[in-house]
mmCIF file of C-alpha atoms in Angstrom:
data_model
loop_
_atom_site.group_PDB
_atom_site.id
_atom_site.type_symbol
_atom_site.label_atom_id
_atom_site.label_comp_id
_atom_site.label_asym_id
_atom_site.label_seq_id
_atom_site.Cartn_x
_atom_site.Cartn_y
_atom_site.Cartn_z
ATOM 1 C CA UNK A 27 25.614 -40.321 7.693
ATOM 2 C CA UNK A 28 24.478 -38.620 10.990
ATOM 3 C CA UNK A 29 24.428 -34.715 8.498
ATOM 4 C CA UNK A 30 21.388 -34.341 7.069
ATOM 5 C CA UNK A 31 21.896 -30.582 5.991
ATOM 6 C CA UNK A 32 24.452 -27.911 5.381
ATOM 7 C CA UNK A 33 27.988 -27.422 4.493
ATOM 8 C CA UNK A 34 30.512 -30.626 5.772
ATOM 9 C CA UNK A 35 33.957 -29.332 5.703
ATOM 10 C CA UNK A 36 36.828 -32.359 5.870
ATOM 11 C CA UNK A 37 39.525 -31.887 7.785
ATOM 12 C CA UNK A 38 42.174 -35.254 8.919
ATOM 13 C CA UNK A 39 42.898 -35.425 12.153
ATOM 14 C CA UNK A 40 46.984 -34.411 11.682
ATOM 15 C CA UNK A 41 46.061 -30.620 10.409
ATOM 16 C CA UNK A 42 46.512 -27.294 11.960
ATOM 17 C CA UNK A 43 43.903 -25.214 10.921
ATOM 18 C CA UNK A 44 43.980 -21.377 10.472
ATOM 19 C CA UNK A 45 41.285 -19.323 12.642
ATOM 20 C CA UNK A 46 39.317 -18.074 9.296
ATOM 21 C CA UNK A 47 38.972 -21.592 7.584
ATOM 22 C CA UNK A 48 35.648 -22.364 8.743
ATOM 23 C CA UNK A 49 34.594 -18.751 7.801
ATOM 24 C CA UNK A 50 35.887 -18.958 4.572
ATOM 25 C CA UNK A 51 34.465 -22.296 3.721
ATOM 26 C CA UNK A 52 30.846 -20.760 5.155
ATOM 27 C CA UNK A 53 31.541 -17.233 2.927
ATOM 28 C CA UNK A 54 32.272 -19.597 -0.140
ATOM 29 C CA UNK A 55 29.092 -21.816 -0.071
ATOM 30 C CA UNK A 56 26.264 -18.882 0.945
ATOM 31 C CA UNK A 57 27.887 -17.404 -2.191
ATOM 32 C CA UNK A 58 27.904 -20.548 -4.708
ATOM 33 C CA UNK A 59 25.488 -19.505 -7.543
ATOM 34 C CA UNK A 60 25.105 -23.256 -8.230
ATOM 35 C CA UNK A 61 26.023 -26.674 -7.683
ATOM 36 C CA UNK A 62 29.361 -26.504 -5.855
ATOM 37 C CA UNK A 63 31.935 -28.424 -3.952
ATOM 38 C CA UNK A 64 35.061 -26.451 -2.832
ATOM 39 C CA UNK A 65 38.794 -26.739 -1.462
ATOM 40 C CA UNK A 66 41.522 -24.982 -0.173
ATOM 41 C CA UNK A 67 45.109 -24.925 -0.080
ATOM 42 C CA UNK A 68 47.534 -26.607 2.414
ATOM 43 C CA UNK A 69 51.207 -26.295 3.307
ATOM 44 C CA UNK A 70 53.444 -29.035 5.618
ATOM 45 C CA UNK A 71 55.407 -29.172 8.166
ATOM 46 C CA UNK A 72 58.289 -31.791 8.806
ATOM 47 C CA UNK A 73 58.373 -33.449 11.233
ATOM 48 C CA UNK A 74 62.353 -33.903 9.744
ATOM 49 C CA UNK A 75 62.472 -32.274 5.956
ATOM 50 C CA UNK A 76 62.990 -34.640 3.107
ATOM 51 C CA UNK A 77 66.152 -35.195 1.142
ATOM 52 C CA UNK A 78 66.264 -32.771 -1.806
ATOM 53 C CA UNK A 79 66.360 -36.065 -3.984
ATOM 54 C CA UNK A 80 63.121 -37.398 -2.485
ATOM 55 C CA UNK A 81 60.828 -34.589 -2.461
ATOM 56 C CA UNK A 82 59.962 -34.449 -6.132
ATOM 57 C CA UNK A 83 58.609 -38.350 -5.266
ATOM 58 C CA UNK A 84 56.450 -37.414 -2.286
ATOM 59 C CA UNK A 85 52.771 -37.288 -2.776
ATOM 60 C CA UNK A 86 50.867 -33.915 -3.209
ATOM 61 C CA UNK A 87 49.348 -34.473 0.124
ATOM 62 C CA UNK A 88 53.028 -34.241 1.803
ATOM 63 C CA UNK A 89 54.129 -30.940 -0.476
ATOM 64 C CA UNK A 90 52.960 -27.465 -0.150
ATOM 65 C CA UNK A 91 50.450 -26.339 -2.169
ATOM 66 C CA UNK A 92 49.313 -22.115 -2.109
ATOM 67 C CA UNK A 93 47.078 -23.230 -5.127
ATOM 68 C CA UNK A 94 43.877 -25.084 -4.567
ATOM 69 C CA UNK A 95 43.561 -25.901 -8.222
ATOM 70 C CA UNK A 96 47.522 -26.881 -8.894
ATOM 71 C CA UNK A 97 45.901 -30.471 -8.767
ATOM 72 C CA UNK A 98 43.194 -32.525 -10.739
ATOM 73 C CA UNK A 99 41.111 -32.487 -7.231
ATOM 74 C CA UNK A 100 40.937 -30.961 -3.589
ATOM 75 C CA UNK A 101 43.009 -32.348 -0.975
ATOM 76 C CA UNK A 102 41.514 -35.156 1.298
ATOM 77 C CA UNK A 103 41.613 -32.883 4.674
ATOM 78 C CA UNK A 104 40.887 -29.521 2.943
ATOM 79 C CA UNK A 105 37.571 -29.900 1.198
ATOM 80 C CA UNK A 106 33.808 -28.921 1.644
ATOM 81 C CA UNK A 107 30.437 -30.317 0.058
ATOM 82 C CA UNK A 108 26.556 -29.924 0.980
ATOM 83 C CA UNK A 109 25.398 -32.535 2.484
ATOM 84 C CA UNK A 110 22.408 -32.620 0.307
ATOM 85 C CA UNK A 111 24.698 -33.415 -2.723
ATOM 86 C CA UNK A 112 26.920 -36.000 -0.651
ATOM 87 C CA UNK A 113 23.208 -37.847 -0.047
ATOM 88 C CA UNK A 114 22.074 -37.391 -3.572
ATOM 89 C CA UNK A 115 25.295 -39.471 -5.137
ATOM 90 C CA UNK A 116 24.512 -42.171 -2.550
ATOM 91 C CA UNK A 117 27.250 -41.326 -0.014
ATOM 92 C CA UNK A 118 31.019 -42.228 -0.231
ATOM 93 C CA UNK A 119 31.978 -45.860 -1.727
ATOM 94 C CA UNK A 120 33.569 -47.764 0.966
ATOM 95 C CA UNK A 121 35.597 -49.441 -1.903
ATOM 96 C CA UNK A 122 38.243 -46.468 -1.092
ATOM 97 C CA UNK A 123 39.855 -44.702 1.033
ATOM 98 C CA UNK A 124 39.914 -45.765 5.354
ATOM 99 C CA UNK A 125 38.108 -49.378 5.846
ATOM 100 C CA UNK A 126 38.892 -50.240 2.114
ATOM 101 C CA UNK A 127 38.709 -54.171 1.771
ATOM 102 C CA UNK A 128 41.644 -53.713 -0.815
ATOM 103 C CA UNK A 129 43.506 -50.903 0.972
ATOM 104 C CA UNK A 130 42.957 -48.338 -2.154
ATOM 105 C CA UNK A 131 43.074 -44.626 -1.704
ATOM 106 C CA UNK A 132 41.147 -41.931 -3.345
ATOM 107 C CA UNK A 133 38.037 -41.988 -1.268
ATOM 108 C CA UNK A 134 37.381 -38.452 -2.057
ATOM 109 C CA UNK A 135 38.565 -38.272 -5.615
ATOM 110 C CA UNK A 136 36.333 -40.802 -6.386
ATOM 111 C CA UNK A 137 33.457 -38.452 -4.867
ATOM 112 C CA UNK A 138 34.675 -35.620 -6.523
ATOM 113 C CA UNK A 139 34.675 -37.135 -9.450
ATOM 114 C CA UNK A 140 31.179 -37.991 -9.375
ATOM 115 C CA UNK A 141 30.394 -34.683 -8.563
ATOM 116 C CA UNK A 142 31.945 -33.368 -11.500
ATOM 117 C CA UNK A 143 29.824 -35.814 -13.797
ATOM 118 C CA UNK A 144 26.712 -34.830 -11.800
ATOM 119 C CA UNK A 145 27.454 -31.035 -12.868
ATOM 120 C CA UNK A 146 28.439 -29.853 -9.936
ATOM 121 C CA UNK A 147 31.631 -27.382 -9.980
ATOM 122 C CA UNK A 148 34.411 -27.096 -8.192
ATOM 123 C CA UNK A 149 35.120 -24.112 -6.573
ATOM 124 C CA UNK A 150 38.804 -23.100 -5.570
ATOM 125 C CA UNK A 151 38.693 -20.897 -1.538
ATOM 126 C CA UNK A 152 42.397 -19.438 -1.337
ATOM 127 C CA UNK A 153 42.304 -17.943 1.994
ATOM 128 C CA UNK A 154 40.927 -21.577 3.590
ATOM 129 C CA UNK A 155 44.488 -23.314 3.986
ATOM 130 C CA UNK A 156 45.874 -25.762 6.701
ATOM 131 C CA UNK A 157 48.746 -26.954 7.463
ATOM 132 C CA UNK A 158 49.542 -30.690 7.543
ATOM 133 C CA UNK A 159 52.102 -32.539 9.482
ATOM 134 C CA UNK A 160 54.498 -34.793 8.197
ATOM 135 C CA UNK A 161 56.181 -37.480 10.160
ATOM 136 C CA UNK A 162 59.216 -38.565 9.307
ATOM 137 C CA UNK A 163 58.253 -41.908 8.143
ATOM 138 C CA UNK A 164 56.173 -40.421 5.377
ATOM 139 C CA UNK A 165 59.193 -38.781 4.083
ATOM 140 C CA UNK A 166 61.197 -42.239 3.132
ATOM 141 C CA UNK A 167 61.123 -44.471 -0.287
ATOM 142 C CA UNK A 168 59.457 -47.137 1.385
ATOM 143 C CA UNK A 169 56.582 -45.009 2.313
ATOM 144 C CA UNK A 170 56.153 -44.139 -1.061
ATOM 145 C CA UNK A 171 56.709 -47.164 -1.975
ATOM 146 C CA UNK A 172 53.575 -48.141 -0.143
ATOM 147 C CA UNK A 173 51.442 -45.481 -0.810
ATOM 148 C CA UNK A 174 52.080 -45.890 -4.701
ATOM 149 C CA UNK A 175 51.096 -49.769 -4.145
ATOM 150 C CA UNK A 176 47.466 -48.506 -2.795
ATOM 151 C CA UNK A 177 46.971 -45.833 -5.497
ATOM 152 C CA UNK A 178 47.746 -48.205 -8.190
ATOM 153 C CA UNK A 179 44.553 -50.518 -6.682
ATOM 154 C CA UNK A 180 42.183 -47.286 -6.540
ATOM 155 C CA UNK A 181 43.241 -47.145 -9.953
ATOM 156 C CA UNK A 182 42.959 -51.064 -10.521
ATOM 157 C CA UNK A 183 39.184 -50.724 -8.816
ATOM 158 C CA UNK A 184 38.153 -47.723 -10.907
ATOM 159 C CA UNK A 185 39.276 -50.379 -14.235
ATOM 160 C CA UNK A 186 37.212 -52.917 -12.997
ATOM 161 C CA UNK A 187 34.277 -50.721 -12.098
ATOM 162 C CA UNK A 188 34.046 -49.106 -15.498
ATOM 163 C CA UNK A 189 35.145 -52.172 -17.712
ATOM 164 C CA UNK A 190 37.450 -50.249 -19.308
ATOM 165 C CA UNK A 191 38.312 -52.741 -22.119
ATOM 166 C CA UNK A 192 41.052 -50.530 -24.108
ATOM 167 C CA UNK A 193 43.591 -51.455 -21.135
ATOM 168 C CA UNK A 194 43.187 -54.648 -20.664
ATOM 169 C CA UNK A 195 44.823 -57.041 -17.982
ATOM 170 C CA UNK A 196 47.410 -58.244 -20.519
ATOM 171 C CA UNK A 197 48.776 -54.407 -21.216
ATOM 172 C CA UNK A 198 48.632 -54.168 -17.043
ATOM 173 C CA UNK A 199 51.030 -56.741 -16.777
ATOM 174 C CA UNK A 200 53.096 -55.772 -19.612
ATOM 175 C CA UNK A 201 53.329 -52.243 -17.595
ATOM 176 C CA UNK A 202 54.363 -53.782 -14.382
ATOM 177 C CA UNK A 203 56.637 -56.582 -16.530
ATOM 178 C CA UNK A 204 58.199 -53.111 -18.045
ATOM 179 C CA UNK A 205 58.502 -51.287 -14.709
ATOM 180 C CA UNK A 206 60.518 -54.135 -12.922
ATOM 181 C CA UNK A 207 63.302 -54.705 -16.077
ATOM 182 C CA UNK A 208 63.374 -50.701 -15.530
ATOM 183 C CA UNK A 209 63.900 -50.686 -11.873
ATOM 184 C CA UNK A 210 66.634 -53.367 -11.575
ATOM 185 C CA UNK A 211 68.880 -51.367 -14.748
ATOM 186 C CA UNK A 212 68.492 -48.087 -12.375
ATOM 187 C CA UNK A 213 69.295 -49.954 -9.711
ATOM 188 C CA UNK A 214 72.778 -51.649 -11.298
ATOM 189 C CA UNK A 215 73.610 -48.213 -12.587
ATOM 190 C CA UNK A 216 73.407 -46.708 -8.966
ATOM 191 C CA UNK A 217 71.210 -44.316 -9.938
ATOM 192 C CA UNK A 218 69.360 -43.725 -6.890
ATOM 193 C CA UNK A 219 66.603 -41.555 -7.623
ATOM 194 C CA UNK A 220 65.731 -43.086 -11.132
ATOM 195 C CA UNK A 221 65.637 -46.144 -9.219
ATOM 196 C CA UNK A 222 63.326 -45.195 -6.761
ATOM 197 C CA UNK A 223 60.801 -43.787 -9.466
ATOM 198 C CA UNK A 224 61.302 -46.398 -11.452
ATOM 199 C CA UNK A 225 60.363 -48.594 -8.144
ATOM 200 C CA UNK A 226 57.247 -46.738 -7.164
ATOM 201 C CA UNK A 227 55.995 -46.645 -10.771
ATOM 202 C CA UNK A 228 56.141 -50.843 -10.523
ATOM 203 C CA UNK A 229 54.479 -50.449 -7.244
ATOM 204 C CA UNK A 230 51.993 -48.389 -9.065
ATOM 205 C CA UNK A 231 51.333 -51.099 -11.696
ATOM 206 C CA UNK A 232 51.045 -53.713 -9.278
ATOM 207 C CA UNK A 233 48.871 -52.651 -7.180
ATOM 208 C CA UNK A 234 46.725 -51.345 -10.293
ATOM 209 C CA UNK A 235 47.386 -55.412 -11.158
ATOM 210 C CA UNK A 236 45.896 -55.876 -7.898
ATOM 211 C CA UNK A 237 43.008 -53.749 -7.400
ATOM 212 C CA UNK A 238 41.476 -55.096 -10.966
ATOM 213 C CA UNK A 239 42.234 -58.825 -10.140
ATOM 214 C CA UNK A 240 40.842 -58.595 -6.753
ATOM 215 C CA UNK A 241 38.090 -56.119 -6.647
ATOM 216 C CA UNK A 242 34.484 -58.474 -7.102
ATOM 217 C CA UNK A 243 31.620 -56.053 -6.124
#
């Protein structure tokens, strides 16, 4: 809100960022033939690595990623826009991401995705990466656990925001209701990593329950 022009690069505040990253984001954008938003890559660094069994359950945000465009969207704290285009879409909705009433995430996917519909393109910067930190406690089930609960109400928010009527509350429920007879038989077979993705895709589901019940604005 205090920008009025020129290029505003995100970055979190639990990043090491390489020396050329700011000159790579500036090279990118004076060379943009058009509309643009861009992103670079990231890699982590444990804080204590993961259990082989848990890693393919973490996040993108806590795996390594040489490829900007692996994903659907840019990384939260890797990512540039103009903040002439930021203005234009009417700033970020407060719905998501830090502050969020309902505790959803996606704060920037949801103003990347708006970008994208206003015909703006995203444009990949390779050479731009950080590297993130990981604590430890973003490394366990319950963490996930957590985190999957908060992207499921982003998800929940985005239903009710669109009215979105071919997945109704009724098929929600029947998700979650399908989720939770799934994680208890992964569970009784000791199957622990089935288990745990069968947990966070309940979590999911519930909190997607939970964004679309709760979410009034």
């Amino acid at each position: 809100e205090t920008i009025d022009t020129g290029l505003v690069v995100f970055f979190d505040d639990d990043i090491r960022v390489a020396p050329n990253v700011l000159m790579e984001y500036d090279r990118a954008a004076r060379n943009a033939k058009e509309g643009a938003y861009f992103g670079g890559p990231w890699d982590v660094r444990y804080e204590t690595p993961p259990d082989d069994w848990i890693y393919p359950l973490l996040p993108p945000s806590t795996r390594s990623s040489k490829a900007p465009d692996e994903f659907s969207w840019f990384i939260g704290y890797n990512w540039a826009a103009f903040a002439a285009d930021l203005r234009a879409l009417g700033g970020f909705n407060p719905q998501y991401g830090p502050g969020s009433p309902l505790n959803a995430t996606g704060q920037e996917t949801e103003m990347q995705a708006r970008m994208r519909q206003a015909g703006l393109k995203a444009r990949p910067v390779p050479e731009a990466c950080v590297t993130h930190h990981v604590p430890e406690r973003m490394t366990t089930p319950q963490w996930i656990l957590r985190r999957k609960f908060r992207d499921g109400v982003r998800r929940g928010i985005d239903w009710k925001r669109a009215a979105i009527r071919h997945n109704t509350r009724f098929e929600m429920g029947r998700e979650a209701v399908v989720c939770a007879l799934s994680t208890a038989k992964q569970f009784a077979r000791r199957d622990r990593f089935r288990a745990w993705r069968a947990a966070h895709a309940l979590a999911f589901h519930s909190g997607k329950l939970y964004g679309a019940f709760r979410y009034t604005q």
